[in-house]
Short mmCIF file of C-alpha atoms in Angstrom, two decimals:
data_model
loop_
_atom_site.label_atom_id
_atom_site.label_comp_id
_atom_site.label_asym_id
_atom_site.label_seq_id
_atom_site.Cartn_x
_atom_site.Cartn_y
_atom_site.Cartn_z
CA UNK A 1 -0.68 17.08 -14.13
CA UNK A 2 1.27 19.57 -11.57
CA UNK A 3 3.96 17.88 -9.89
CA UNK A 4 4.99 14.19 -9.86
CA UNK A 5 7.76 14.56 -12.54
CA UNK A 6 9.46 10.69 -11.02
CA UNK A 7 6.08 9.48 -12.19
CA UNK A 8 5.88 11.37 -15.32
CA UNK A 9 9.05 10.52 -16.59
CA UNK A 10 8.80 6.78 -16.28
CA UNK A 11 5.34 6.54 -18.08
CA UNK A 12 5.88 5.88 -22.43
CA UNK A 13 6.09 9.17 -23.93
CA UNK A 14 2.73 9.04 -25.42
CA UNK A 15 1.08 8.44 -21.93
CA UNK A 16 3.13 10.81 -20.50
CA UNK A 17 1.57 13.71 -22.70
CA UNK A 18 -1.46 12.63 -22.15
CA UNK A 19 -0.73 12.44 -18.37
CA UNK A 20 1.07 15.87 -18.77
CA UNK A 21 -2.16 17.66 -20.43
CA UNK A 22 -4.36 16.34 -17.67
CA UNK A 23 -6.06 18.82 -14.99
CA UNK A 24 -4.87 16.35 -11.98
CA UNK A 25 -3.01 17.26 -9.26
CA UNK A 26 -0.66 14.71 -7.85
CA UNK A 27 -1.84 14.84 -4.47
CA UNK A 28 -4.84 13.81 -5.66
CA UNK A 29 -4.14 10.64 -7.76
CA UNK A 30 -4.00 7.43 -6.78
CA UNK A 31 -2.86 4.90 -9.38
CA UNK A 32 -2.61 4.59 -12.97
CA UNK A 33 -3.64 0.71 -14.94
CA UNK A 34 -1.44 0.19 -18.14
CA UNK A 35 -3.08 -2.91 -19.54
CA UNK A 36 -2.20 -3.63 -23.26
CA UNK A 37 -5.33 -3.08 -25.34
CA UNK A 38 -6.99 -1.60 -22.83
CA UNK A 39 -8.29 1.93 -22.05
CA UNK A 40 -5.66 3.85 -20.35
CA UNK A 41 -7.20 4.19 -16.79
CA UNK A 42 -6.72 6.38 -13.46
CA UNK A 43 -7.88 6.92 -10.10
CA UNK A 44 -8.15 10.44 -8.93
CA UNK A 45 -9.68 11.47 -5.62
CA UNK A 46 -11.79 8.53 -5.41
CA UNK A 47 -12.95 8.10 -9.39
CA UNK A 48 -11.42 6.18 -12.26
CA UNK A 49 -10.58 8.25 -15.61
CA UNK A 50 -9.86 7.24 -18.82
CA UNK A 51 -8.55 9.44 -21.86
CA UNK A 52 -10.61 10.17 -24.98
CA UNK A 53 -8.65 9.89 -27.83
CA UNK A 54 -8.38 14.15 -28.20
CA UNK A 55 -6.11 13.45 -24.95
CA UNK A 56 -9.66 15.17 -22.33
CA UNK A 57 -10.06 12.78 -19.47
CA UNK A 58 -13.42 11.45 -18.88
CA UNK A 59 -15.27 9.78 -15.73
CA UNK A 60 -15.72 6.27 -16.66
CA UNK A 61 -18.23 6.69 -13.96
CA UNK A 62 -20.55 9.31 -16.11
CA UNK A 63 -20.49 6.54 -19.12
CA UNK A 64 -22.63 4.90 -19.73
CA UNK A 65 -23.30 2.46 -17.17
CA UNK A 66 -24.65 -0.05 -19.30
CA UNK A 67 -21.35 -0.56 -20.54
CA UNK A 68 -18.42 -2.34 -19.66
CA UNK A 69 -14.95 -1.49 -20.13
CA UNK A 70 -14.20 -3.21 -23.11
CA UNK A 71 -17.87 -1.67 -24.75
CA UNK A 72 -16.94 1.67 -23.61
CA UNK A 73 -13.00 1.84 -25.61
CA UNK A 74 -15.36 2.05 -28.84
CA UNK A 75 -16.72 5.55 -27.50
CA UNK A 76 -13.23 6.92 -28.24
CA UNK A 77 -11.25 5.97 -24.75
CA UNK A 78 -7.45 5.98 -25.64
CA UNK A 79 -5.79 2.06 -25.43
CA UNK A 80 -2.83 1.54 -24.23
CA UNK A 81 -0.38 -0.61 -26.68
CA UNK A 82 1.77 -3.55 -25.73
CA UNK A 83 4.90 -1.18 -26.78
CA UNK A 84 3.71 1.17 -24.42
CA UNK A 85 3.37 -1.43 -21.57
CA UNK A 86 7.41 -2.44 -22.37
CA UNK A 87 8.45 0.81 -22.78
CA UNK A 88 6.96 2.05 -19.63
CA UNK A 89 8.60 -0.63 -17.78
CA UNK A 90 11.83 -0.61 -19.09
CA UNK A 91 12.15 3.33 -17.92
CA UNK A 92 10.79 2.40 -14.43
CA UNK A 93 13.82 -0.45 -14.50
CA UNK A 94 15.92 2.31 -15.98
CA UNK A 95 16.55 -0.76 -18.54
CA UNK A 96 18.23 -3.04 -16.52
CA UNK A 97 15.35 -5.16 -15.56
CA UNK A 98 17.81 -7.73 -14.20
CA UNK A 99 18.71 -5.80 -11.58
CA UNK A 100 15.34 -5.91 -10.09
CA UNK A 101 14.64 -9.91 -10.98
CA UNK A 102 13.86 -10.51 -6.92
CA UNK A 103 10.98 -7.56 -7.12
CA UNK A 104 9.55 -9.00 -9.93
CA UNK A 105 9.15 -12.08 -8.68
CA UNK A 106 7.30 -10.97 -5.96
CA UNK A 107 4.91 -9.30 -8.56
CA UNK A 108 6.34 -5.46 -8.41
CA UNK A 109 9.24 -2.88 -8.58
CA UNK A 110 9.45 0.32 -6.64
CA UNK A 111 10.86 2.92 -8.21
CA UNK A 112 12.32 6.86 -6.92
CA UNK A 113 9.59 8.48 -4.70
CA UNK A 114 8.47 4.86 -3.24
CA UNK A 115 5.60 4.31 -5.79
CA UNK A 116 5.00 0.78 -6.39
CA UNK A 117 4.62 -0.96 -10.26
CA UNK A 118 2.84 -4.17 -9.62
CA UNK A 119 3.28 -5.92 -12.40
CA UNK A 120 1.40 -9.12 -14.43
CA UNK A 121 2.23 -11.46 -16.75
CA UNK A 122 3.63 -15.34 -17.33
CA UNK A 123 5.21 -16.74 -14.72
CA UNK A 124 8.21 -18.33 -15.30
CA UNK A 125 8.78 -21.43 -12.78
CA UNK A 126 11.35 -23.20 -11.58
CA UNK A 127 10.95 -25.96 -9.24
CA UNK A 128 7.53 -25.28 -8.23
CA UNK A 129 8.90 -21.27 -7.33
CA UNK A 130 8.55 -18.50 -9.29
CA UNK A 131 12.15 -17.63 -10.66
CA UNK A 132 10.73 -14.29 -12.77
CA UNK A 133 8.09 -12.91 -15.32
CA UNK A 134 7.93 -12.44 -18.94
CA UNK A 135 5.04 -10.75 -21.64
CA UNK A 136 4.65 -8.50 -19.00
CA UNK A 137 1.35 -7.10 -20.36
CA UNK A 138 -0.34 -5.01 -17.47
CA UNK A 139 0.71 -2.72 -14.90
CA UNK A 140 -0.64 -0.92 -11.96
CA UNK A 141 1.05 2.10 -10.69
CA UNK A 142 0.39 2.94 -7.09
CA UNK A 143 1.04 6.20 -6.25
CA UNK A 144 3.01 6.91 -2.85
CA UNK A 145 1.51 9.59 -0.85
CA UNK A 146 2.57 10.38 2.82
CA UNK A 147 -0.17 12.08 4.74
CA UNK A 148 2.01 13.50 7.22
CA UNK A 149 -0.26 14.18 10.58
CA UNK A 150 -2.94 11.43 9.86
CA UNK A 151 -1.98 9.52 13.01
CA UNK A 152 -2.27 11.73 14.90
CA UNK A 153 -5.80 11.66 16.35
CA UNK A 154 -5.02 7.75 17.65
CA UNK A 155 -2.06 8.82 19.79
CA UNK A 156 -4.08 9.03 23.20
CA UNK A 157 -5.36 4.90 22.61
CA UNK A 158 -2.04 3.57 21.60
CA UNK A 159 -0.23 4.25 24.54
CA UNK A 160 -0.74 3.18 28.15
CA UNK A 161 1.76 5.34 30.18
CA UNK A 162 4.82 5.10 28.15
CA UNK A 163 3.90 1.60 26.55
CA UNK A 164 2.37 1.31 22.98
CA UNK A 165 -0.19 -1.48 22.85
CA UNK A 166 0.10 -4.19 20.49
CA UNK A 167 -2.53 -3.03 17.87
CA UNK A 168 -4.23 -4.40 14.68
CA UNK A 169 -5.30 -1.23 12.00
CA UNK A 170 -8.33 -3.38 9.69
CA UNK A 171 -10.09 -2.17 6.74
CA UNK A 172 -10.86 -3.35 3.12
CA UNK A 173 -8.78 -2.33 0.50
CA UNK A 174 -7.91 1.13 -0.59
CA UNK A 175 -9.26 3.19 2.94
CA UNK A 176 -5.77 3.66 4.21
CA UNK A 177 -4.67 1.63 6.56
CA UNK A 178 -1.04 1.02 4.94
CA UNK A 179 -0.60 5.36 5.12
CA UNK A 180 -2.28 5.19 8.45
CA UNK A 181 0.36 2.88 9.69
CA UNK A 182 3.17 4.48 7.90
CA UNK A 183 2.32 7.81 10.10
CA UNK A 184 1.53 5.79 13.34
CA UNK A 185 5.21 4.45 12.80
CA UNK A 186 6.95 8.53 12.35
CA UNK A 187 4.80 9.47 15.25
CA UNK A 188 6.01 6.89 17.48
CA UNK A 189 9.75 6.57 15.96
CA UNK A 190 10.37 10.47 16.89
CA UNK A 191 7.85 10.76 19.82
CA UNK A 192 4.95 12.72 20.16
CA UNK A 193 2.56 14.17 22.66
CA UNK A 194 4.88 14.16 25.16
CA UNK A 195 5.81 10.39 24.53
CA UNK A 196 9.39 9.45 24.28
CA UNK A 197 10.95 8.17 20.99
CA UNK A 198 11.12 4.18 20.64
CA UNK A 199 13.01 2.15 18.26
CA UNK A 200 10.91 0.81 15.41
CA UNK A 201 11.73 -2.28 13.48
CA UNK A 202 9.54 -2.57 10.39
CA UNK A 203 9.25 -5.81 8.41
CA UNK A 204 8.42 -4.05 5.17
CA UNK A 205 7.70 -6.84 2.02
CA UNK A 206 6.18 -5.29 -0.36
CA UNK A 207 8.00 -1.95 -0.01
CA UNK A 208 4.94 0.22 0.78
CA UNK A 209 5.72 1.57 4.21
CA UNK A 210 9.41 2.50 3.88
CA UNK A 211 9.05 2.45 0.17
CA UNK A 212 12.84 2.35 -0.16
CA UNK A 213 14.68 2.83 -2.99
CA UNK A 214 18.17 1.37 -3.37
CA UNK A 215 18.18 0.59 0.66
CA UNK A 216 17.00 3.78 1.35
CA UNK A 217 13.71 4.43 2.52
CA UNK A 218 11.54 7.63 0.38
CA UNK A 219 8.78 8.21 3.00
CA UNK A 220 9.62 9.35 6.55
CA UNK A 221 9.10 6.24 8.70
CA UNK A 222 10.53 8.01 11.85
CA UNK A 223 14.70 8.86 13.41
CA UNK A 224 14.74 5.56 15.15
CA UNK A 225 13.32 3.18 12.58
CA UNK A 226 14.99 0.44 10.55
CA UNK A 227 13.76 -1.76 7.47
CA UNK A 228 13.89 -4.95 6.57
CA UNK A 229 12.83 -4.19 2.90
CA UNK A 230 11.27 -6.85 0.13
CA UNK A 231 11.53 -9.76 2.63
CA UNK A 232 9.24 -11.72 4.30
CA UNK A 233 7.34 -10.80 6.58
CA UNK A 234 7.79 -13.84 9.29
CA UNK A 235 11.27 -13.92 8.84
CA UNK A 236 11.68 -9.84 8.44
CA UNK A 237 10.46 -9.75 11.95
CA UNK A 238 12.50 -12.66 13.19
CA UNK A 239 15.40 -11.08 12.08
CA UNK A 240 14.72 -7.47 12.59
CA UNK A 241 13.92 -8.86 16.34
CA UNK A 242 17.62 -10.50 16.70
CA UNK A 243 19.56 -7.83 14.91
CA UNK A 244 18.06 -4.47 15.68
CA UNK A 245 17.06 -4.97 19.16
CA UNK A 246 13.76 -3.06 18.59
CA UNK A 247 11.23 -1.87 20.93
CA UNK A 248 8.31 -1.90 18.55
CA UNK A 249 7.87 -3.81 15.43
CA UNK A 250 5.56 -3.29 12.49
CA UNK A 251 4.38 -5.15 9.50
CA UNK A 252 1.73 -3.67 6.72
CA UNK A 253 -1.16 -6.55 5.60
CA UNK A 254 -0.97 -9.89 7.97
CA UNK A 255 -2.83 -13.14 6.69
CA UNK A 256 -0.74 -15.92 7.23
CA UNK A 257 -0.29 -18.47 9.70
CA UNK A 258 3.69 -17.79 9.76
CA UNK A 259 2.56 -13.94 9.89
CA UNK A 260 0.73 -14.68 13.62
CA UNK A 261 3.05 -16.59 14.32
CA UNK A 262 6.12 -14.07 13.98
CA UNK A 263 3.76 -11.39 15.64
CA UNK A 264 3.32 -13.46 18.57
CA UNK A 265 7.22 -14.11 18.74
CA UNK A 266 7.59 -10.45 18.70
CA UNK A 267 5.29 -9.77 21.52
CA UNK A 268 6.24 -12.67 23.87
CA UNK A 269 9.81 -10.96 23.60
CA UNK A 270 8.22 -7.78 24.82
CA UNK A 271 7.84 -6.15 21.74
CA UNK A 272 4.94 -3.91 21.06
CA UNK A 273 3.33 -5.14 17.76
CA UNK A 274 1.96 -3.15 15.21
CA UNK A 275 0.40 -4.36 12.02
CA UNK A 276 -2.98 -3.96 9.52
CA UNK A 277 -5.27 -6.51 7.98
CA UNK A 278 -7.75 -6.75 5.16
CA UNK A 279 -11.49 -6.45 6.00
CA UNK A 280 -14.63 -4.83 6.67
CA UNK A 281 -15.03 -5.40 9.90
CA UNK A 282 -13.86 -6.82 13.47
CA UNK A 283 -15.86 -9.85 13.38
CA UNK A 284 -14.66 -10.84 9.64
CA UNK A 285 -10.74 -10.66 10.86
CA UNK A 286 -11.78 -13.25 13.80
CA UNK A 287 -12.92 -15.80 11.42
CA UNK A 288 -9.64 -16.03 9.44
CA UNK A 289 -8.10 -19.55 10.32
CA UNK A 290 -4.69 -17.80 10.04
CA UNK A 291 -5.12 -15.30 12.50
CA UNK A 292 -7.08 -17.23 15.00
CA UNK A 293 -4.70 -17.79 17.43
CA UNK A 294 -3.82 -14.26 18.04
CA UNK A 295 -7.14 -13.29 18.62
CA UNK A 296 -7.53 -16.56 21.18
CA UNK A 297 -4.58 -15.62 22.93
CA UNK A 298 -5.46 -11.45 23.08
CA UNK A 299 -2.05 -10.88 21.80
CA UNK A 300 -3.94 -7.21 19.87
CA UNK A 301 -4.66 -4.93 22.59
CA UNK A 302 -6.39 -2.29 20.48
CA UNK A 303 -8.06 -3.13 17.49
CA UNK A 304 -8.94 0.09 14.69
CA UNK A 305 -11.56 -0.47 11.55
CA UNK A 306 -11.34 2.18 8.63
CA UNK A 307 -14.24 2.11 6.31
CA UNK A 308 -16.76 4.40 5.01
CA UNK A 309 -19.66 5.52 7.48
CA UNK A 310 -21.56 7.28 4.45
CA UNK A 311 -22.43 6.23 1.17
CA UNK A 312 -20.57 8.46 -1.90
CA UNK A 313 -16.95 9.35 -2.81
CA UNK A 314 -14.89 7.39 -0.46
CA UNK A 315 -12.55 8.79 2.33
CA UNK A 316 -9.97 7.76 2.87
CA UNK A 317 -8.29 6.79 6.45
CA UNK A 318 -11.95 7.64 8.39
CA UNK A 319 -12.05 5.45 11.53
CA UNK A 320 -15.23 3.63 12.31
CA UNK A 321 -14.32 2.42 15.59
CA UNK A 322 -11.50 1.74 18.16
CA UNK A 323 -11.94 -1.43 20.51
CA UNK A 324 -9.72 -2.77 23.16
CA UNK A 325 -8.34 -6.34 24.02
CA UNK A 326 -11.62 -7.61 25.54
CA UNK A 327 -13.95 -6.25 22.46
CA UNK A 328 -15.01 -2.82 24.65
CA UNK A 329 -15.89 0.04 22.64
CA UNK A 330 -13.48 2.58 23.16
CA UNK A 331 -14.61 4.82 19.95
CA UNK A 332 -16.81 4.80 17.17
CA UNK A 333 -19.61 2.63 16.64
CA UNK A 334 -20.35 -1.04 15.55
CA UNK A 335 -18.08 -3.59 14.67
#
């Protein structure tokens, strides 16, 4: 693989060669799936791999598709071991696994580079809340990628004059509305297109738009932005709102009732809002009990869907269609 040593050198050394050998680029992958006794799996541009056990990777796609995964590891597709799974995570925790107990309860890590470990296992309770993990057995590794420039091209229907419009990014998992947000946030944090610079408050849980490391965030969310890492959303933004006196607030993934809630807080204090949300289309984010009440109140003023308009190796980040407040098309198609 060419480049992504912070990746490389947390993997189990046998992984790591195999990862090392590979003919990926690490702009091009997206995640890696550690699952003890399972084939050792990634997702480059768009297609899962797994290893053969000479170390070539292999399509899982061209196998045969009668199979499933656990038919196919008797071809010859490389397992990963339950020493590998420990070992791995102990060098992401740089073996002080302790010192990341509050990550891990909230089912990940985030390690140099912002690339995110989610991590499954037991759960270990403690008065009905989750105090940690143990047998950690599986792993997903989540590559961080900033696509600087992305946000570019929905500049001209986020602002009205020099106000940004409270706006909702949807799509289904995986099409980029997290990176398209993280980019939204630079563009609008340092000004573009002749827009002046606003202060950005971002109410960042799971540590995937900031992705900070150690307080300090690894992608560039902007000059005049401030985190609120691994908390919370509703109270990130309640805080962030009282403390940081910002002009714009953001939050990656909505669903909750105490998510709307904090968003409409935000904007009745004159806040511009913006935030994403899973689905596949306009109509399937209105039916959500949770979010019902911002839709009945038109607290989004713009709302953009991601998808993908053609059938085949999906793209990333490709906008189906922009609507305003009252459901007018402004660009793209259907929703």
């Amino acid at each position: 693989m060419r480049g992504g040593e912070e990746i490389l050198k947390i993997l189990a050394g046998p992984l790591r060669r195999l990862a090392e050998q590979a003919p990926f680029s690490f702009e091009g992958l997206q995640e890696m799936k550690l699952r003890a006794g399972k084939p050792f799996l990634c997702r480059y541009e768009g297609r899962e791999y797994g290893f053969l056990e000479t170390g070539v990777p292999v399509s899982v796609d061209t196998l045969d598709e009668s199979l499933n995964i656990s038919a196919k590891k008797t071809g010859g597709l490389r397992l990963v071991s339950a020493r590998e799974v420990k070992e791995t995570l102990e060098y992401a925790g740089n073996y002080s696994l302790y010192a990341y107990e509050e990550e891990l309860r909230q089912g990940f890590l985030t390690i140099q580079g912002g690339h995110r470990i989610g991590v499954a296992g037991k759960a270990v309770l403690e008065n009905g809340e989750i105090r940690t993990l143990k047998y950690i057995s599986f792993l997903n590794i989540r590559l961080a990628h900033e696509v600087r420039g992305c946000g570019e091209k929905l500049l001209p229907y986020l602002y009205e004059g020099e106000q940004v419009k409270n706006t909702l990014i949807i799509s289904p998992p995986g099409f980029g509305k997290t990176t398209l947000l993280r980019d939204v946030i630079r563009l609008i944090s340092d000004g573009a297109q002749g827009h002046a610079g606003f202060t950005v408050g971002v109410a960042d849980e799971r540590s995937e738009l900031a992705a900070c490391y150690q307080g300090i965030p690894q992608n560039d969310v902007g000059d005049r932005t401030d985190v609120l890492d691994a908390c919370p959303k509703a109270q990130a933004l309640s805080m962030l709102i009282r403390s940081m006196s910002p002009q714009v607030v953001a939050a990656d993934e909505i669903g909750s009732a105490a998510d709307a809630a904090a968003l409409k807080q935000a904007a009745c204090c004159g806040c511009s809002v913006l935030a994403t949300a899973h689905g596949a289309s306009l109509e399937e984010i209105r039916g959500k009990p949770s979010l019902e009440m911002l839709f009945k109140e038109g607290i989004f003023e713009r709302y953009i869907l991601l998808g993908q308009r053609h059938a085949g190796r999906r793209q990333v980040g490709q906008v189906l269609g922009i609507w305003g407040k009252d459901g007018q098309t402004l660009s793209g198609g259907e929703r």
